[in-house]
């Protein structure tokens, strides 16, 4: 009997079906097209990553490669002018059925929330890349600002029912009874998708830092999630987020700066492209090894998911693991982007 292997990667031409400005910093774009009836994931999108191939200005979406097998080499083989720009985004949602099935992506417009390809952990669909940045204006944000219905880009996404082979979801709280969720504007779409999938009785804390108060979006948090929206304004990035975490977790009994806190098993100068989950560490550390230290947050009761700019993520890691004593298998820290890189 012959067994047919189904490729978990879909390679599609994504056609813009709708554009909605959510706030000064966010625009929501809906994509559909041929083959979208097979688009995954089957269940909640959580922090599912997908790859977008943004065409160069004045050029059509790349179409010289059709098969998902060997797509990355085929894409690199294209002339640079025809190749476009490869970026990783998190899906805000996958909605509808059949010909009406759509992928929803929220783009950041202030400096832009695209993911730089070519860095970070490597998964079944190629380089994951950080999920940022909000620095110099890049091709993805520029494209999103001018997107209109009918525009086309390339899309690599999970095939429905085969998401496990595609990968791209890091949120995995296991049996934890409490959540700590931290995001900046680039990670807000993923955080929103996560919290809207949680049972109504879920308890925890969410801290979301965005450019301004007009970017406080309508997100369906469970009642048991204590939420803190932070308007950055002119303050240093991440400063207020760390302050809120310290207060809410009751870690502010002294005046130590997060940079001064020890971080067991890892140097304070983590990789710029920090990516640490229960299954992977960008530094090569054994994240499954038991930690000797325990602190006020504990190891089994709480799960932390932290995503955003690398500097803030590293500071949160030092605070949660180094001071609060969270065990490393109970955390996911993801540097979605690094300041100064165009997205």
Tab-separated table of C-alpha atoms in Angstrom:
chain	number	residue	atom	x	y	z
A	1	UNK	CA	0.000	0.000	0.000
A	2	UNK	CA	1.395	3.395	-0.988
A	3	UNK	CA	1.252	6.186	1.581
A	4	UNK	CA	0.996	9.728	0.231
A	5	UNK	CA	2.903	12.334	2.241
A	6	UNK	CA	1.137	15.681	2.441
A	7	UNK	CA	3.389	18.720	2.619
A	8	UNK	CA	2.445	20.748	5.735
A	9	UNK	CA	3.512	23.972	3.982
A	10	UNK	CA	1.103	25.889	1.768
A	11	UNK	CA	2.623	28.244	-0.801
A	12	UNK	CA	-0.099	30.621	-1.966
A	13	UNK	CA	-0.693	33.896	-3.722
A	14	UNK	CA	-2.491	36.012	-1.129
A	15	UNK	CA	-4.921	38.575	-2.512
A	16	UNK	CA	-5.957	41.548	-0.368
A	17	UNK	CA	-9.683	41.229	0.386
A	18	UNK	CA	-10.008	44.091	2.858
A	19	UNK	CA	-8.055	46.892	4.536
A	20	UNK	CA	-9.085	48.454	7.864
A	21	UNK	CA	-7.213	51.138	9.792
A	22	UNK	CA	-7.519	50.159	13.465
A	23	UNK	CA	-5.551	53.022	15.022
A	24	UNK	CA	-2.694	55.387	14.170
A	25	UNK	CA	-0.235	52.481	14.503
A	26	UNK	CA	-2.210	49.503	13.179
A	27	UNK	CA	-3.801	48.464	9.904
A	28	UNK	CA	-5.660	45.163	9.523
A	29	UNK	CA	-5.411	43.418	6.162
A	30	UNK	CA	-7.485	40.399	5.158
A	31	UNK	CA	-6.099	37.976	2.589
A	32	UNK	CA	-7.843	35.316	0.519
A	33	UNK	CA	-7.445	33.578	-2.784
A	34	UNK	CA	-7.094	30.253	-4.533
A	35	UNK	CA	-6.160	27.440	-2.174
A	36	UNK	CA	-7.140	29.299	0.995
A	37	UNK	CA	-9.716	26.613	1.784
A	38	UNK	CA	-6.713	24.496	2.839
A	39	UNK	CA	-5.246	27.214	5.078
A	40	UNK	CA	-4.527	26.311	8.697
A	41	UNK	CA	-4.395	26.225	11.565
A	42	UNK	CA	-7.503	24.169	12.215
A	43	UNK	CA	-7.935	25.537	15.741
A	44	UNK	CA	-6.962	28.820	17.427
A	45	UNK	CA	-4.161	30.736	15.695
A	46	UNK	CA	-2.470	31.607	19.023
A	47	UNK	CA	0.975	33.003	18.039
A	48	UNK	CA	1.086	31.151	14.709
A	49	UNK	CA	3.823	32.515	12.440
A	50	UNK	CA	3.444	32.772	8.674
A	51	UNK	CA	5.768	34.114	6.020
A	52	UNK	CA	4.887	36.931	3.647
A	53	UNK	CA	6.783	37.645	0.426
A	54	UNK	CA	6.341	41.359	-0.218
A	55	UNK	CA	6.929	42.283	-3.883
A	56	UNK	CA	9.447	44.967	-4.723
A	57	UNK	CA	7.934	48.315	-5.638
A	58	UNK	CA	6.395	48.151	-9.101
A	59	UNK	CA	6.899	44.371	-9.393
A	60	UNK	CA	4.306	41.572	-9.216
A	61	UNK	CA	4.270	39.037	-6.395
A	62	UNK	CA	7.014	36.431	-7.033
A	63	UNK	CA	5.580	33.458	-8.908
A	64	UNK	CA	8.643	31.725	-10.405
A	65	UNK	CA	8.460	28.996	-7.752
A	66	UNK	CA	5.275	27.056	-7.229
A	67	UNK	CA	6.039	24.117	-4.950
A	68	UNK	CA	6.571	24.448	-1.185
A	69	UNK	CA	9.297	21.792	-1.327
A	70	UNK	CA	12.584	23.656	-1.647
A	71	UNK	CA	10.841	27.028	-1.736
A	72	UNK	CA	13.590	28.933	0.072
A	73	UNK	CA	16.353	27.940	-2.348
A	74	UNK	CA	14.033	28.679	-5.272
A	75	UNK	CA	13.219	32.088	-3.842
A	76	UNK	CA	16.897	32.923	-3.331
A	77	UNK	CA	17.618	31.878	-6.921
A	78	UNK	CA	15.305	34.586	-8.274
A	79	UNK	CA	16.917	37.793	-9.559
A	80	UNK	CA	17.122	40.265	-6.696
A	81	UNK	CA	14.745	42.684	-8.404
A	82	UNK	CA	12.096	39.954	-8.715
A	83	UNK	CA	12.621	38.333	-5.329
A	84	UNK	CA	10.806	40.835	-3.142
A	85	UNK	CA	11.203	40.820	0.629
A	86	UNK	CA	10.639	37.863	2.942
A	87	UNK	CA	9.105	38.722	6.307
A	88	UNK	CA	7.548	36.711	9.140
A	89	UNK	CA	4.293	37.795	10.778
A	90	UNK	CA	1.938	36.351	13.338
A	91	UNK	CA	-1.589	35.621	12.196
A	92	UNK	CA	-4.256	37.627	13.983
A	93	UNK	CA	-6.907	35.143	12.883
A	94	UNK	CA	-7.949	32.627	10.244
A	95	UNK	CA	-11.643	32.947	9.472
A	96	UNK	CA	-14.314	31.509	7.205
A	97	UNK	CA	-14.643	28.342	5.161
A	98	UNK	CA	-14.222	27.284	1.548
A	99	UNK	CA	-13.764	30.145	-0.898
A	100	UNK	CA	-14.408	32.636	1.930
A	101	UNK	CA	-11.541	31.464	4.142
A	102	UNK	CA	-9.228	34.362	4.982
A	103	UNK	CA	-6.018	35.134	6.828
A	104	UNK	CA	-6.116	38.266	9.002
A	105	UNK	CA	-2.825	40.080	9.648
A	106	UNK	CA	-2.414	43.247	11.727
A	107	UNK	CA	0.507	45.379	10.506
A	108	UNK	CA	2.276	48.006	12.615
A	109	UNK	CA	2.711	51.302	10.770
A	110	UNK	CA	4.926	53.301	13.180
A	111	UNK	CA	8.275	51.943	12.104
A	112	UNK	CA	6.415	48.778	11.217
A	113	UNK	CA	5.896	45.374	12.745
A	114	UNK	CA	7.426	43.064	10.197
A	115	UNK	CA	9.769	40.186	11.051
A	116	UNK	CA	13.251	40.270	9.626
A	117	UNK	CA	14.039	37.009	7.839
A	118	UNK	CA	17.306	35.196	8.223
A	119	UNK	CA	17.827	35.290	11.986
A	120	UNK	CA	16.445	33.462	14.961
A	121	UNK	CA	15.553	29.771	15.225
A	122	UNK	CA	15.132	27.620	12.117
A	123	UNK	CA	11.912	25.681	11.623
A	124	UNK	CA	10.408	23.370	8.993
A	125	UNK	CA	9.567	26.311	6.726
A	126	UNK	CA	12.990	27.945	6.807
A	127	UNK	CA	14.488	30.796	8.826
A	128	UNK	CA	12.043	32.062	11.416
A	129	UNK	CA	13.568	35.489	11.914
A	130	UNK	CA	12.734	38.038	14.558
A	131	UNK	CA	9.207	39.396	14.491
A	132	UNK	CA	10.005	43.093	14.317
A	133	UNK	CA	11.017	45.862	13.935
A	134	UNK	CA	9.761	49.266	14.866
A	135	UNK	CA	12.839	51.107	13.688
A	136	UNK	CA	13.548	52.356	10.174
A	137	UNK	CA	10.680	52.200	7.699
A	138	UNK	CA	10.957	48.924	5.788
A	139	UNK	CA	9.301	47.287	2.768
A	140	UNK	CA	6.605	45.406	4.701
A	141	UNK	CA	5.289	48.434	6.574
A	142	UNK	CA	5.567	50.593	3.475
A	143	UNK	CA	3.591	48.019	1.499
A	144	UNK	CA	0.914	47.783	4.210
A	145	UNK	CA	0.456	51.558	4.313
A	146	UNK	CA	-0.363	51.577	0.611
A	147	UNK	CA	-2.200	48.249	0.343
A	148	UNK	CA	-5.560	48.135	-1.406
A	149	UNK	CA	-8.073	45.463	-2.331
A	150	UNK	CA	-6.750	43.273	-5.149
A	151	UNK	CA	-3.037	43.648	-4.305
A	152	UNK	CA	-1.091	40.389	-4.196
A	153	UNK	CA	1.769	39.024	-2.097
A	154	UNK	CA	3.272	35.577	-1.564
A	155	UNK	CA	2.285	33.542	1.516
A	156	UNK	CA	3.752	30.492	3.233
A	157	UNK	CA	1.428	29.137	5.891
A	158	UNK	CA	0.434	25.846	7.554
A	159	UNK	CA	-1.788	23.394	5.706
A	160	UNK	CA	-5.006	22.757	7.553
A	161	UNK	CA	-4.763	19.625	9.648
A	162	UNK	CA	-0.972	19.481	9.312
A	163	UNK	CA	-0.004	22.401	11.549
A	164	UNK	CA	2.326	20.316	13.696
A	165	UNK	CA	4.590	19.711	10.714
A	166	UNK	CA	4.657	23.416	9.845
A	167	UNK	CA	5.405	24.665	13.346
A	168	UNK	CA	5.296	28.333	14.262
A	169	UNK	CA	3.262	28.216	17.488
A	170	UNK	CA	5.213	28.766	20.712
A	171	UNK	CA	2.420	29.369	23.245
A	172	UNK	CA	2.208	26.177	25.311
A	173	UNK	CA	1.192	26.770	28.941
A	174	UNK	CA	0.621	23.102	29.758
A	175	UNK	CA	-1.088	22.704	33.104
A	176	UNK	CA	-0.073	26.125	34.438
A	177	UNK	CA	-2.873	27.768	36.411
A	178	UNK	CA	-1.683	31.345	35.930
A	179	UNK	CA	-0.334	33.240	32.908
A	180	UNK	CA	2.023	36.193	32.580
A	181	UNK	CA	1.770	37.706	29.092
A	182	UNK	CA	3.928	40.596	27.875
A	183	UNK	CA	3.900	42.210	24.422
A	184	UNK	CA	4.782	45.366	22.539
A	185	UNK	CA	2.958	46.536	19.417
A	186	UNK	CA	4.659	43.967	17.175
A	187	UNK	CA	3.495	41.124	19.427
A	188	UNK	CA	0.046	42.507	20.233
A	189	UNK	CA	-1.685	40.596	17.370
A	190	UNK	CA	-0.307	37.314	18.733
A	191	UNK	CA	-1.192	38.174	22.330
A	192	UNK	CA	-4.715	39.165	21.265
A	193	UNK	CA	-5.183	35.874	19.431
A	194	UNK	CA	-3.883	33.964	22.460
A	195	UNK	CA	-6.100	35.623	25.079
A	196	UNK	CA	-9.212	35.369	22.915
A	197	UNK	CA	-8.690	31.591	22.762
A	198	UNK	CA	-8.422	31.142	26.545
A	199	UNK	CA	-11.184	29.695	28.724
A	200	UNK	CA	-13.259	32.335	30.484
A	201	UNK	CA	-11.909	31.375	33.914
A	202	UNK	CA	-8.230	31.821	33.027
A	203	UNK	CA	-6.258	33.848	35.576
A	204	UNK	CA	-3.153	35.909	35.016
A	205	UNK	CA	-1.526	39.163	34.043
A	206	UNK	CA	-1.089	40.863	30.663
A	207	UNK	CA	1.104	43.901	30.005
A	208	UNK	CA	0.901	45.495	26.550
A	209	UNK	CA	3.069	48.469	25.582
A	210	UNK	CA	2.100	50.427	22.461
A	211	UNK	CA	3.141	53.826	21.044
A	212	UNK	CA	0.145	55.782	22.345
A	213	UNK	CA	-3.224	55.519	24.080
A	214	UNK	CA	-5.014	55.667	20.725
A	215	UNK	CA	-3.438	52.245	20.019
A	216	UNK	CA	-5.270	50.520	22.898
A	217	UNK	CA	-7.174	48.055	20.712
A	218	UNK	CA	-10.370	46.149	21.440
A	219	UNK	CA	-9.125	42.765	22.689
A	220	UNK	CA	-11.349	40.121	24.298
A	221	UNK	CA	-9.487	39.374	27.539
A	222	UNK	CA	-10.963	36.800	29.938
A	223	UNK	CA	-12.218	38.462	33.126
A	224	UNK	CA	-9.531	36.722	35.178
A	225	UNK	CA	-6.682	38.341	33.252
A	226	UNK	CA	-5.471	41.536	34.924
A	227	UNK	CA	-4.598	43.732	31.955
A	228	UNK	CA	-2.326	46.760	31.802
A	229	UNK	CA	-2.169	48.891	28.664
A	230	UNK	CA	0.937	51.090	28.567
A	231	UNK	CA	1.228	54.149	26.307
A	232	UNK	CA	4.958	54.566	25.658
A	233	UNK	CA	4.916	58.139	24.440
A	234	UNK	CA	8.418	59.603	24.768
A	235	UNK	CA	9.510	57.194	27.513
A	236	UNK	CA	12.273	54.633	26.793
A	237	UNK	CA	10.982	51.463	25.218
A	238	UNK	CA	10.141	48.791	27.795
A	239	UNK	CA	10.740	50.986	30.842
A	240	UNK	CA	7.096	51.134	31.900
A	241	UNK	CA	6.498	47.480	31.059
A	242	UNK	CA	9.231	46.418	33.481
A	243	UNK	CA	7.857	48.728	36.154
A	244	UNK	CA	4.359	47.268	35.826
A	245	UNK	CA	5.710	43.717	35.992
A	246	UNK	CA	7.688	44.435	39.128
A	247	UNK	CA	4.694	46.000	40.877
A	248	UNK	CA	2.171	43.362	39.847
A	249	UNK	CA	4.458	40.457	40.743
A	250	UNK	CA	5.438	42.227	43.997
A	251	UNK	CA	9.098	42.274	43.063
A	252	UNK	CA	9.623	45.950	43.907
A	253	UNK	CA	10.594	45.600	47.563
A	254	UNK	CA	14.015	46.987	46.711
A	255	UNK	CA	15.261	49.371	44.048
A	256	UNK	CA	17.409	47.029	42.000
A	257	UNK	CA	17.382	47.593	38.269
A	258	UNK	CA	16.409	44.559	36.175
A	259	UNK	CA	19.825	44.711	34.451
A	260	UNK	CA	21.486	43.991	37.801
A	261	UNK	CA	19.530	40.825	38.509
A	262	UNK	CA	21.179	37.461	38.139
A	263	UNK	CA	19.908	35.077	35.463
A	264	UNK	CA	20.717	31.469	36.337
A	265	UNK	CA	22.205	29.355	33.566
A	266	UNK	CA	22.616	32.204	31.072
A	267	UNK	CA	24.814	35.264	30.748
A	268	UNK	CA	23.180	38.673	31.106
A	269	UNK	CA	24.211	39.587	27.557
A	270	UNK	CA	21.827	37.219	25.788
A	271	UNK	CA	21.917	37.053	22.007
A	272	UNK	CA	20.366	40.065	20.299
A	273	UNK	CA	17.943	37.690	18.593
A	274	UNK	CA	16.867	36.079	21.840
A	275	UNK	CA	14.461	33.186	21.363
A	276	UNK	CA	13.978	30.859	24.290
A	277	UNK	CA	11.117	28.392	24.711
A	278	UNK	CA	10.780	25.068	26.509
A	279	UNK	CA	11.968	23.438	23.255
A	280	UNK	CA	14.617	25.829	21.909
A	281	UNK	CA	17.212	28.356	23.012
A	282	UNK	CA	18.980	30.689	20.598
A	283	UNK	CA	21.973	30.661	22.946
A	284	UNK	CA	22.296	26.886	22.809
A	285	UNK	CA	21.495	26.493	26.502
A	286	UNK	CA	19.766	23.355	27.803
A	287	UNK	CA	16.431	24.919	28.660
A	288	UNK	CA	15.066	21.622	29.969
A	289	UNK	CA	17.731	21.402	32.703
A	290	UNK	CA	16.316	21.877	36.210
A	291	UNK	CA	16.942	25.205	37.908
A	292	UNK	CA	18.310	25.215	41.418
A	293	UNK	CA	16.800	28.595	42.230
A	294	UNK	CA	13.142	29.209	43.007
A	295	UNK	CA	11.508	32.494	43.741
A	296	UNK	CA	8.195	34.185	44.539
A	297	UNK	CA	6.508	33.390	41.206
A	298	UNK	CA	7.318	29.686	41.454
A	299	UNK	CA	7.883	27.122	38.726
A	300	UNK	CA	4.768	24.978	38.295
A	301	UNK	CA	1.912	27.401	38.878
A	302	UNK	CA	2.805	30.099	36.329
A	303	UNK	CA	3.650	30.179	32.610
A	304	UNK	CA	5.119	33.299	30.991
A	305	UNK	CA	4.905	34.283	27.320
A	306	UNK	CA	6.965	37.394	26.483
A	307	UNK	CA	7.432	38.818	22.969
A	308	UNK	CA	8.569	42.112	21.493
A	309	UNK	CA	11.817	43.975	20.986
A	310	UNK	CA	14.910	41.989	21.988
A	311	UNK	CA	16.153	44.444	24.614
A	312	UNK	CA	12.862	44.467	26.520
A	313	UNK	CA	12.489	40.696	26.197
A	314	UNK	CA	15.979	40.179	27.652
A	315	UNK	CA	15.196	42.510	30.562
A	316	UNK	CA	11.933	40.660	31.231
A	317	UNK	CA	13.808	37.376	31.196
A	318	UNK	CA	16.270	38.628	33.791
A	319	UNK	CA	13.372	39.794	35.938
A	320	UNK	CA	11.156	36.707	35.647
A	321	UNK	CA	13.828	33.999	35.666
A	322	UNK	CA	16.604	35.770	37.504
A	323	UNK	CA	14.583	37.399	40.272
A	324	UNK	CA	11.142	35.813	40.296
A	325	UNK	CA	12.645	32.319	40.068
A	326	UNK	CA	10.557	30.968	37.207
A	327	UNK	CA	11.836	27.672	35.831
A	328	UNK	CA	13.027	27.961	32.231
A	329	UNK	CA	10.712	25.194	30.938
A	330	UNK	CA	7.834	27.424	32.111
A	331	UNK	CA	8.699	30.424	29.925
A	332	UNK	CA	8.745	31.493	26.284
A	333	UNK	CA	10.836	34.608	25.555
A	334	UNK	CA	10.851	35.755	21.919
A	335	UNK	CA	12.757	38.702	20.526
A	336	UNK	CA	10.482	39.544	17.621
A	337	UNK	CA	12.691	42.379	16.428
A	338	UNK	CA	15.797	44.431	17.163
A	339	UNK	CA	15.863	48.219	17.152
A	340	UNK	CA	17.594	49.648	14.069
A	341	UNK	CA	16.579	46.913	11.645
A	342	UNK	CA	14.184	47.789	8.856
A	343	UNK	CA	11.114	45.589	8.481
